[in-house]
Amino acid sequence: MLKQRENWASKLGFILAAAGSAVGLGNIWRFPYVVGTNGGAVFVLIYLVVVFLIGYPMMVTESAIGKHTRSNPVGAFRALAPNSPWWLAGALGVFTGFVILSYYSVVAGWSLSYIFKTLFGTVGPGVDTADAFVGHITSVWPPIIWHAVFMLLTVGIIAAGIVKGIQRWVQILWPVMAVLIVLLIIRAVTLPGAGAGIAFFLAPDFSQVTGVTFLNAVSQAFFTLSLGMGVFITYGSYLKEDDNISGSAGSVVGMDTLIALLAGFVVFPAVFAMGLDPSAGAGLTFITLPAVFAEMPAGVLFGTLFFILLAVAALTSAISLLEVVAAWLIDEKGWTRGKAAAVLGVVIFVVGIPSSLGFSVWSGFSMPGVGTDLLDTYDWFANSIFLPLGGLLTAVFAGYVWGAKKVQDEANFGSGNLKVGNWLAVMIRIVIPVAILVVMIWGIVETFAG
Ligand code: PHE
């Protein structure tokens, strides 16, 4: 009864799809605003340490589990530890993907609407970009309609399957994004007063560090690298026998980190040059960038193009979120790909609606410490609890149940430019579980005490 499982069409297929999953709103929307609300450069520093100490080894581990079992997250844990409750770790991942996509699609919808707002000058020269942003998110229908449009696009691609759907899309617009960001950096850093922004982004102020800073750095690392919920188990499951993991994961981590840092070099110089508030929160990118475009020659063109690319980057991340959940229904429940994509699309759309209405009719709901609105609250549970917990369980499972040596062998198989050494065992057995546990407890206690 073995079904033929789809494979990536080329060696680059996995890297591009994985980088497509990793690079998204996490880099361009979430990274700058979390840096801004966590004291700037010192957060960047902690985040980079977390990316290299936890992010890379976790990406290798998840991919190895996927490649070895050729299965979705639930099936993967079950295959390696039959008749045990470990499959629940996979189920947590599927659930988390579901939650993240519900509000991710709302923010991606903002990007879609900004394509047209920029093109038609609703945001642009002479417009207060902060007012424009608040005006958009506090309206009831437009953000929900854009959220629906974005879910529809995501469902369409997933229904088409991994090679035709995912791979084709990811390959197209990648380099264009990088070039555009570099142009934006040039504009931003040459604005008068930009220096203060560069200092904020690069000169750490250690008095700003708390337990919450560490928890937010871990959350951001998991989120931006798409870790802790089975994306890399699922994408790894489409790897061919002789594909190499250690090198591919290195490329993905490198690209993701680069794009986030570049986004910071656009946003912070501009924030300070324009007298905006770096700790403005979720609107930071949407308020700052249109103000930069307004200062650029051909700003409408660059601005429109930028938001198209942002929406595409979000789409290649969203399809990975949906793919995890869909792969589970397809593998475990025998659903067809089309049915899984369509049913999930509707349900996730509905679950996401409150996070949009949290800025308008449901703006009264908030959890002290956790968030100021419902979208924040979804985001906090997903990224500060579920992803790190998923990562912790995966590391412990791979380190002790499946075996660190097996992870290492699987990761180094094939010809890669980077090999993982015996240190991997130390990381996944001890350093990562302990670090996540300490940071979670410390950060959560502080969140609710403060
Ligand atoms: N990494 C994606 C981004 O940065 C978001 C994501 C998180 C995707 C978790 C998949 C899984 O936008």
Short mmCIF file of C-alpha atoms and ligand atoms in Angstrom, two decimals:
data_model
loop_
_atom_site.label_atom_id
_atom_site.label_comp_id
_atom_site.label_asym_id
_atom_site.label_seq_id
_atom_site.Cartn_x
_atom_site.Cartn_y
_atom_site.Cartn_z
CA MET A 1 0.00 0.00 0.00
CA LEU A 2 3.02 2.29 -0.29
CA LYS A 3 2.16 5.50 -2.05
CA GLN A 4 4.85 7.11 -4.16
CA ARG A 5 5.89 10.24 -2.27
CA GLU A 6 6.71 13.38 -4.22
CA ASN A 7 10.32 14.55 -4.21
CA TRP A 8 11.85 17.95 -4.76
CA ALA A 9 12.65 18.22 -8.45
CA SER A 10 16.26 19.28 -7.90
CA LYS A 11 18.88 19.66 -5.23
CA LEU A 12 18.13 23.34 -5.02
CA GLY A 13 14.45 22.58 -4.63
CA PHE A 14 14.70 21.89 -0.92
CA ILE A 15 16.94 24.89 -0.22
CA LEU A 16 14.68 27.25 -2.13
CA ALA A 17 11.49 25.94 -0.59
CA ALA A 18 13.01 25.91 2.87
CA ALA A 19 14.38 29.42 2.44
CA GLY A 20 10.98 30.40 1.08
CA SER A 21 9.42 29.09 4.25
CA ALA A 22 11.94 30.81 6.48
CA VAL A 23 12.08 34.18 4.77
CA GLY A 24 8.79 35.97 5.16
CA LEU A 25 6.93 38.36 7.39
CA GLY A 26 9.14 37.13 10.21
CA ASN A 27 12.11 38.89 8.67
CA ILE A 28 10.56 42.06 7.38
CA TRP A 29 7.56 42.67 9.60
CA ARG A 30 8.25 40.86 12.87
CA PHE A 31 12.02 41.17 13.24
CA PRO A 32 12.19 44.99 13.10
CA TYR A 33 9.26 45.49 15.40
CA VAL A 34 10.51 42.98 17.98
CA VAL A 35 13.97 44.55 17.86
CA GLY A 36 12.29 47.91 18.38
CA THR A 37 10.30 46.83 21.40
CA ASN A 38 13.21 44.91 22.99
CA GLY A 39 15.85 47.58 23.24
CA GLY A 40 17.52 47.39 19.83
CA ALA A 41 21.04 46.11 19.31
CA VAL A 42 21.27 44.05 22.48
CA PHE A 43 18.29 42.06 21.28
CA VAL A 44 19.91 41.58 17.88
CA LEU A 45 22.99 40.20 19.59
CA ILE A 46 21.09 37.68 21.71
CA TYR A 47 18.99 36.73 18.70
CA LEU A 48 22.08 35.98 16.61
CA VAL A 49 23.50 33.78 19.35
CA VAL A 50 20.20 31.89 19.54
CA VAL A 51 20.07 31.45 15.77
CA PHE A 52 23.47 29.80 15.68
CA LEU A 53 23.32 27.81 18.92
CA ILE A 54 19.72 26.66 18.71
CA GLY A 55 18.42 27.49 15.23
CA TYR A 56 20.94 25.70 13.05
CA PRO A 57 21.10 22.45 15.09
CA MET A 58 17.30 22.36 15.31
CA MET A 59 16.92 22.80 11.58
CA VAL A 60 19.36 19.97 10.97
CA THR A 61 17.58 17.75 13.47
CA GLU A 62 14.09 18.33 12.12
CA SER A 63 15.21 17.80 8.53
CA ALA A 64 16.98 14.57 9.49
CA ILE A 65 13.84 13.23 11.17
CA GLY A 66 11.81 14.08 8.07
CA LYS A 67 14.25 12.64 5.58
CA HIS A 68 14.66 9.44 7.55
CA THR A 69 10.96 8.78 8.14
CA ARG A 70 9.68 10.36 4.91
CA SER A 71 6.64 11.37 6.84
CA ASN A 72 4.58 14.24 8.23
CA PRO A 73 5.38 15.28 11.83
CA VAL A 74 2.84 13.00 13.51
CA GLY A 75 3.81 10.01 11.39
CA ALA A 76 7.49 10.75 11.87
CA PHE A 77 7.40 10.62 15.66
CA ARG A 78 5.18 7.56 15.50
CA ALA A 79 7.52 5.76 13.12
CA LEU A 80 10.55 6.34 15.32
CA ALA A 81 8.80 5.61 18.62
CA PRO A 82 5.82 3.35 17.93
CA ASN A 83 3.30 2.75 20.70
CA SER A 84 4.42 5.76 22.68
CA PRO A 85 2.88 9.18 23.25
CA TRP A 86 5.65 10.88 21.26
CA TRP A 87 3.33 11.40 18.28
CA LEU A 88 1.79 14.17 20.40
CA ALA A 89 4.93 16.24 19.81
CA GLY A 90 4.13 16.07 16.10
CA ALA A 91 0.50 16.86 16.77
CA LEU A 92 1.54 19.96 18.70
CA GLY A 93 3.40 21.08 15.60
CA VAL A 94 0.41 20.56 13.35
CA PHE A 95 -1.75 22.52 15.78
CA THR A 96 0.80 25.33 15.97
CA GLY A 97 0.97 25.62 12.19
CA PHE A 98 -2.75 26.01 12.18
CA VAL A 99 -2.69 28.81 14.77
CA ILE A 100 0.21 30.68 13.18
CA LEU A 101 -1.28 30.61 9.71
CA SER A 102 -4.56 32.03 11.00
CA TYR A 103 -3.03 35.35 12.01
CA TYR A 104 -0.09 35.24 9.59
CA SER A 105 -2.64 35.45 6.82
CA VAL A 106 -4.12 38.58 8.40
CA VAL A 107 -0.74 40.36 8.37
CA ALA A 108 -0.05 39.06 4.86
CA GLY A 109 -3.41 40.56 3.92
CA TRP A 110 -2.13 43.94 5.13
CA SER A 111 0.77 43.52 2.69
CA LEU A 112 -1.60 42.72 -0.15
CA SER A 113 -3.67 45.79 0.54
CA TYR A 114 -0.50 47.90 0.72
CA ILE A 115 0.32 46.94 -2.86
CA PHE A 116 -2.73 48.87 -3.97
CA LYS A 117 -2.50 51.61 -1.36
CA THR A 118 1.02 52.35 -2.59
CA LEU A 119 0.12 52.11 -6.25
CA PHE A 120 -2.84 54.46 -5.92
CA GLY A 121 -1.19 56.85 -3.49
CA THR A 122 -3.46 56.14 -0.50
CA VAL A 123 -0.18 55.87 1.35
CA GLY A 124 2.62 57.93 -0.11
CA PRO A 125 3.92 61.48 -0.27
CA GLY A 126 1.97 63.88 1.88
CA VAL A 127 0.14 61.14 3.78
CA ASP A 128 0.72 60.47 7.50
CA THR A 129 1.73 56.82 7.24
CA ALA A 130 0.95 56.09 10.90
CA ASP A 131 -2.61 57.38 10.50
CA ALA A 132 -2.97 55.43 7.28
CA PHE A 133 -1.88 52.19 8.95
CA VAL A 134 -4.14 52.62 11.94
CA GLY A 135 -6.97 53.55 9.61
CA HIS A 136 -6.50 50.32 7.71
CA ILE A 137 -6.29 47.88 10.59
CA THR A 138 -9.10 49.50 12.56
CA SER A 139 -11.49 49.17 9.64
CA VAL A 140 -13.62 46.04 9.80
CA TRP A 141 -14.02 44.63 6.32
CA PRO A 142 -10.96 45.43 4.18
CA PRO A 143 -8.46 43.52 6.36
CA ILE A 144 -10.78 40.51 6.51
CA ILE A 145 -11.30 40.51 2.77
CA TRP A 146 -7.53 40.67 2.16
CA HIS A 147 -7.07 37.90 4.70
CA ALA A 148 -9.52 35.83 2.64
CA VAL A 149 -7.71 36.62 -0.60
CA PHE A 150 -4.40 35.57 0.91
CA MET A 151 -5.83 32.28 2.21
CA LEU A 152 -7.26 31.59 -1.20
CA LEU A 153 -3.86 32.04 -2.83
CA THR A 154 -2.26 29.77 -0.25
CA VAL A 155 -4.87 27.06 -0.73
CA GLY A 156 -4.51 27.22 -4.50
CA ILE A 157 -0.80 26.59 -4.36
CA ILE A 158 -1.02 23.76 -1.82
CA ALA A 159 -3.71 22.08 -3.86
CA ALA A 160 -1.32 22.01 -6.82
CA GLY A 161 1.28 19.93 -4.94
CA ILE A 162 4.83 20.51 -3.84
CA VAL A 163 6.78 20.67 -7.05
CA LYS A 164 4.29 22.40 -9.29
CA GLY A 165 2.97 24.48 -6.44
CA ILE A 166 5.67 25.30 -3.99
CA GLN A 167 8.86 24.96 -5.93
CA ARG A 168 7.89 26.91 -8.99
CA TRP A 169 6.72 29.89 -7.00
CA VAL A 170 9.66 30.14 -4.72
CA GLN A 171 12.24 30.25 -7.48
CA ILE A 172 10.87 33.25 -9.25
CA LEU A 173 11.14 36.36 -7.15
CA TRP A 174 13.99 35.68 -4.76
CA PRO A 175 16.84 37.77 -6.16
CA VAL A 176 14.55 40.69 -6.92
CA MET A 177 13.75 41.01 -3.23
CA ALA A 178 17.41 41.23 -2.27
CA VAL A 179 18.14 43.94 -4.85
CA LEU A 180 15.15 45.96 -3.75
CA ILE A 181 16.17 45.82 -0.11
CA VAL A 182 19.65 47.02 -0.95
CA LEU A 183 18.17 50.01 -2.81
CA LEU A 184 16.03 50.75 0.22
CA ILE A 185 19.04 50.60 2.52
CA ILE A 186 20.85 53.13 0.38
CA ARG A 187 17.92 55.50 0.60
CA ALA A 188 17.35 54.95 4.33
CA VAL A 189 20.93 55.38 5.54
CA THR A 190 21.40 58.59 3.56
CA LEU A 191 18.40 60.30 5.15
CA PRO A 192 19.47 63.07 7.53
CA GLY A 193 19.47 61.75 11.10
CA ALA A 194 19.79 58.10 10.06
CA GLY A 195 22.90 57.64 12.23
CA ALA A 196 20.87 57.36 15.43
CA GLY A 197 18.99 54.46 13.88
CA ILE A 198 22.16 52.65 12.95
CA ALA A 199 23.41 53.10 16.51
CA PHE A 200 20.12 51.77 17.89
CA PHE A 201 20.46 48.70 15.68
CA LEU A 202 24.18 48.07 16.24
CA ALA A 203 25.30 49.51 19.61
CA PRO A 204 24.00 47.31 22.41
CA ASP A 205 22.67 48.81 25.63
CA PHE A 206 22.92 45.98 28.15
CA SER A 207 20.74 47.69 30.72
CA GLN A 208 17.79 46.78 28.49
CA VAL A 209 18.10 43.02 29.03
CA THR A 210 15.46 41.07 30.97
CA GLY A 211 14.16 37.52 30.93
CA VAL A 212 11.55 38.63 28.46
CA THR A 213 14.30 39.77 26.09
CA PHE A 214 15.67 36.23 26.00
CA LEU A 215 12.25 34.66 25.56
CA ASN A 216 11.50 37.05 22.71
CA ALA A 217 14.83 36.24 21.06
CA VAL A 218 14.11 32.51 21.23
CA SER A 219 10.56 33.06 19.91
CA GLN A 220 11.79 35.18 17.05
CA ALA A 221 14.48 32.65 16.12
CA PHE A 222 12.00 29.78 16.01
CA PHE A 223 9.45 31.81 14.11
CA THR A 224 11.76 33.27 11.50
CA LEU A 225 13.47 29.94 10.83
CA SER A 226 10.15 28.06 10.72
CA LEU A 227 11.29 25.73 13.50
CA GLY A 228 9.55 23.88 16.29
CA MET A 229 6.44 22.88 14.40
CA GLY A 230 7.47 20.36 11.80
CA VAL A 231 8.03 22.41 8.65
CA PHE A 232 11.49 20.93 8.32
CA ILE A 233 10.24 17.45 9.16
CA THR A 234 7.68 17.80 6.38
CA TYR A 235 10.00 19.46 3.84
CA GLY A 236 12.79 17.05 4.78
CA SER A 237 10.46 14.18 3.97
CA TYR A 238 10.53 15.21 0.31
CA LEU A 239 14.34 15.00 0.16
CA LYS A 240 15.89 12.37 -2.04
CA GLU A 241 18.19 9.70 -0.64
CA ASP A 242 21.46 11.39 -1.59
CA ASP A 243 20.49 14.96 -0.72
CA ASN A 244 22.61 16.60 1.96
CA ILE A 245 21.12 18.30 5.00
CA SER A 246 24.01 19.89 6.89
CA GLY A 247 24.98 22.23 4.06
CA SER A 248 21.45 23.05 2.94
CA ALA A 249 20.40 24.00 6.47
CA GLY A 250 23.46 26.25 6.70
CA SER A 251 22.43 28.09 3.53
CA VAL A 252 18.89 28.53 4.76
CA VAL A 253 19.92 29.89 8.16
CA GLY A 254 22.38 32.22 6.46
CA MET A 255 19.88 33.61 3.97
CA ASP A 256 17.21 34.10 6.58
CA THR A 257 19.54 35.94 8.93
CA LEU A 258 20.87 38.11 6.15
CA ILE A 259 17.41 39.24 5.05
CA ALA A 260 16.39 40.06 8.62
CA LEU A 261 19.51 42.14 9.20
CA LEU A 262 19.04 43.94 5.89
CA ALA A 263 15.46 44.74 6.86
CA GLY A 264 16.79 46.24 10.07
CA PHE A 265 19.16 48.45 8.11
CA VAL A 266 16.21 49.84 6.19
CA VAL A 267 13.77 50.26 9.03
CA PHE A 268 15.84 51.73 11.88
CA PRO A 269 17.74 54.47 10.03
CA ALA A 270 14.40 55.53 8.58
CA VAL A 271 12.60 55.38 11.92
CA PHE A 272 15.10 57.72 13.54
CA ALA A 273 15.48 59.99 10.53
CA MET A 274 11.74 60.52 10.46
CA GLY A 275 11.22 60.90 14.17
CA LEU A 276 9.11 57.77 14.46
CA ASP A 277 9.00 55.54 17.55
CA PRO A 278 11.09 52.33 17.27
CA SER A 279 8.88 50.61 19.83
CA ALA A 280 5.69 51.35 17.88
CA GLY A 281 4.94 47.62 17.62
CA ALA A 282 3.29 45.63 14.86
CA GLY A 283 2.84 48.64 12.60
CA LEU A 284 6.52 49.58 12.47
CA THR A 285 7.37 48.27 9.00
CA PHE A 286 4.05 49.33 7.51
CA ILE A 287 4.47 52.85 8.87
CA THR A 288 8.16 53.31 8.17
CA LEU A 289 8.66 51.89 4.70
CA PRO A 290 5.94 53.90 2.96
CA ALA A 291 7.53 56.98 4.49
CA VAL A 292 10.85 55.94 2.92
CA PHE A 293 9.24 55.33 -0.47
CA ALA A 294 7.71 58.79 -0.29
CA GLU A 295 11.24 60.17 -0.10
CA MET A 296 12.51 58.19 -3.09
CA PRO A 297 12.48 58.93 -6.79
CA ALA A 298 10.04 56.51 -8.41
CA GLY A 299 8.82 55.71 -4.91
CA VAL A 300 5.46 54.49 -6.15
CA LEU A 301 7.12 51.98 -8.41
CA PHE A 302 9.58 50.72 -5.78
CA GLY A 303 6.93 50.74 -3.08
CA THR A 304 4.45 48.77 -5.11
CA LEU A 305 7.09 46.29 -6.14
CA PHE A 306 8.24 45.94 -2.55
CA PHE A 307 4.80 45.07 -1.22
CA ILE A 308 4.29 42.59 -4.05
CA LEU A 309 7.51 40.89 -3.03
CA LEU A 310 6.59 41.00 0.64
CA ALA A 311 3.29 39.32 -0.17
CA VAL A 312 5.11 36.67 -2.19
CA ALA A 313 7.60 36.09 0.62
CA ALA A 314 4.66 35.71 2.98
CA LEU A 315 3.01 33.31 0.55
CA THR A 316 5.99 30.99 0.39
CA SER A 317 5.98 30.89 4.20
CA ALA A 318 2.23 30.41 4.43
CA ILE A 319 2.32 27.46 2.06
CA SER A 320 4.80 25.75 4.36
CA LEU A 321 2.49 26.29 7.31
CA LEU A 322 -0.46 24.89 5.41
CA GLU A 323 1.62 22.05 3.95
CA VAL A 324 2.39 20.74 7.44
CA VAL A 325 -1.26 20.53 8.37
CA ALA A 326 -2.31 19.26 4.95
CA ALA A 327 0.42 16.59 4.87
CA TRP A 328 -0.91 15.25 8.15
CA LEU A 329 -4.47 14.97 6.80
CA ILE A 330 -3.23 13.43 3.55
CA ASP A 331 -0.86 10.89 5.14
CA GLU A 332 -2.74 10.05 8.30
CA LYS A 333 -6.37 10.53 7.40
CA GLY A 334 -6.23 9.62 3.73
CA TRP A 335 -7.65 12.92 2.50
CA THR A 336 -6.94 14.07 -1.03
CA ARG A 337 -4.63 17.05 -1.39
CA GLY A 338 -7.38 19.21 -2.83
CA LYS A 339 -9.85 18.42 -0.07
CA ALA A 340 -7.28 18.98 2.67
CA ALA A 341 -6.25 22.34 1.24
CA ALA A 342 -9.81 23.57 0.74
CA VAL A 343 -11.24 22.51 4.10
CA LEU A 344 -8.23 23.82 6.00
CA GLY A 345 -8.35 27.08 4.11
CA VAL A 346 -11.89 27.77 5.25
CA VAL A 347 -11.31 26.75 8.86
CA ILE A 348 -8.06 28.68 9.22
CA PHE A 349 -9.63 31.74 7.64
CA VAL A 350 -12.40 31.67 10.24
CA VAL A 351 -9.98 31.13 13.13
CA GLY A 352 -7.98 34.13 11.94
CA ILE A 353 -10.89 36.55 11.88
CA PRO A 354 -10.71 37.48 15.60
CA SER A 355 -7.07 38.50 15.25
CA SER A 356 -8.16 40.98 12.59
CA LEU A 357 -11.20 42.23 14.49
CA GLY A 358 -8.97 42.69 17.53
CA PHE A 359 -8.00 46.06 16.08
CA SER A 360 -11.57 47.18 15.53
CA VAL A 361 -14.73 45.79 17.11
CA TRP A 362 -12.90 43.45 19.47
CA SER A 363 -10.19 45.85 20.53
CA GLY A 364 -11.26 45.47 24.15
CA PHE A 365 -9.64 42.04 24.49
CA SER A 366 -6.05 41.85 25.65
CA MET A 367 -3.91 39.84 28.06
CA PRO A 368 -1.70 41.95 30.32
CA GLY A 369 1.96 41.33 29.58
CA VAL A 370 1.14 39.08 26.66
CA GLY A 371 -0.27 41.45 24.13
CA THR A 372 -2.22 44.59 23.51
CA ASP A 373 -4.58 43.01 21.01
CA LEU A 374 -5.79 39.59 19.86
CA LEU A 375 -3.21 39.22 17.09
CA ASP A 376 -0.46 39.81 19.63
CA THR A 377 -2.05 37.26 21.88
CA TYR A 378 -2.23 34.57 19.17
CA ASP A 379 1.35 35.41 18.32
CA TRP A 380 2.51 35.14 21.93
CA PHE A 381 1.01 31.71 22.51
CA ALA A 382 2.29 30.39 19.20
CA ASN A 383 5.80 31.79 19.39
CA SER A 384 6.58 32.07 23.06
CA ILE A 385 4.96 28.79 24.10
CA PHE A 386 4.16 26.34 21.30
CA LEU A 387 7.23 26.74 19.05
CA PRO A 388 9.86 26.59 21.82
CA LEU A 389 7.99 23.72 23.45
CA GLY A 390 7.88 21.90 20.11
CA GLY A 391 11.60 22.54 19.70
CA LEU A 392 12.35 21.29 23.20
CA LEU A 393 10.41 18.07 22.66
CA THR A 394 12.00 17.50 19.26
CA ALA A 395 15.52 18.00 20.63
CA VAL A 396 14.94 15.66 23.56
CA PHE A 397 13.32 13.09 21.29
CA ALA A 398 16.09 13.19 18.72
CA GLY A 399 18.84 13.29 21.33
CA TYR A 400 17.64 10.48 23.57
CA VAL A 401 14.92 8.43 21.89
CA TRP A 402 15.98 8.28 18.26
CA GLY A 403 19.65 8.97 18.98
CA ALA A 404 21.96 11.91 18.37
CA LYS A 405 24.34 9.78 16.33
CA LYS A 406 21.56 8.91 13.89
CA VAL A 407 20.72 12.60 13.48
CA GLN A 408 24.36 13.36 12.77
CA ASP A 409 24.75 10.57 10.22
CA GLU A 410 21.56 11.51 8.44
CA ALA A 411 22.59 15.18 8.39
CA ASN A 412 26.05 14.53 6.95
CA PHE A 413 24.91 12.12 4.28
CA GLY A 414 25.62 13.23 0.72
CA SER A 415 28.06 15.87 -0.39
CA GLY A 416 27.70 19.10 1.50
CA ASN A 417 30.07 21.97 2.08
CA LEU A 418 29.36 21.86 5.80
CA LYS A 419 29.43 18.86 8.15
CA VAL A 420 28.01 18.69 11.63
CA GLY A 421 30.39 17.35 14.26
CA ASN A 422 29.91 15.50 17.51
CA TRP A 423 28.95 18.80 19.12
CA LEU A 424 25.48 18.22 17.71
CA ALA A 425 24.82 15.59 20.38
CA VAL A 426 25.79 17.99 23.16
CA MET A 427 23.53 20.63 21.72
CA ILE A 428 20.38 18.60 21.23
CA ARG A 429 20.78 16.51 24.37
CA ILE A 430 21.79 19.19 26.83
CA VAL A 431 22.32 22.78 25.71
CA ILE A 432 19.13 23.30 23.71
CA PRO A 433 16.69 21.62 26.12
CA VAL A 434 18.17 23.38 29.14
CA ALA A 435 18.37 26.75 27.41
CA ILE A 436 14.78 26.59 26.18
CA LEU A 437 13.48 25.47 29.55
CA VAL A 438 15.30 28.19 31.48
CA VAL A 439 14.36 30.93 29.05
CA MET A 440 10.72 29.86 28.91
CA ILE A 441 10.30 29.70 32.67
CA TRP A 442 12.19 32.92 33.28
CA GLY A 443 10.42 34.81 30.50
CA ILE A 444 6.96 33.57 31.34
CA VAL A 445 7.30 34.32 35.04
CA GLU A 446 8.47 37.83 34.19
CA THR A 447 5.71 38.30 31.64
CA PHE A 448 3.02 37.67 34.21
CA ALA A 449 4.81 39.26 37.15
CA GLY A 450 5.53 42.46 35.28
N1 PHE B 1 9.41 31.71 9.02
C1 PHE B 1 8.24 32.39 8.55
C2 PHE B 1 8.54 33.87 8.48
O1 PHE B 1 9.57 34.30 8.95
C3 PHE B 1 7.03 32.10 9.39
C4 PHE B 1 6.84 30.66 9.70
C5 PHE B 1 6.87 30.22 11.01
C6 PHE B 1 6.65 29.74 8.68
C7 PHE B 1 6.71 28.89 11.33
C8 PHE B 1 6.51 28.39 8.99
C9 PHE B 1 6.55 27.97 10.31
O2 PHE B 1 7.77 34.65 7.99
#
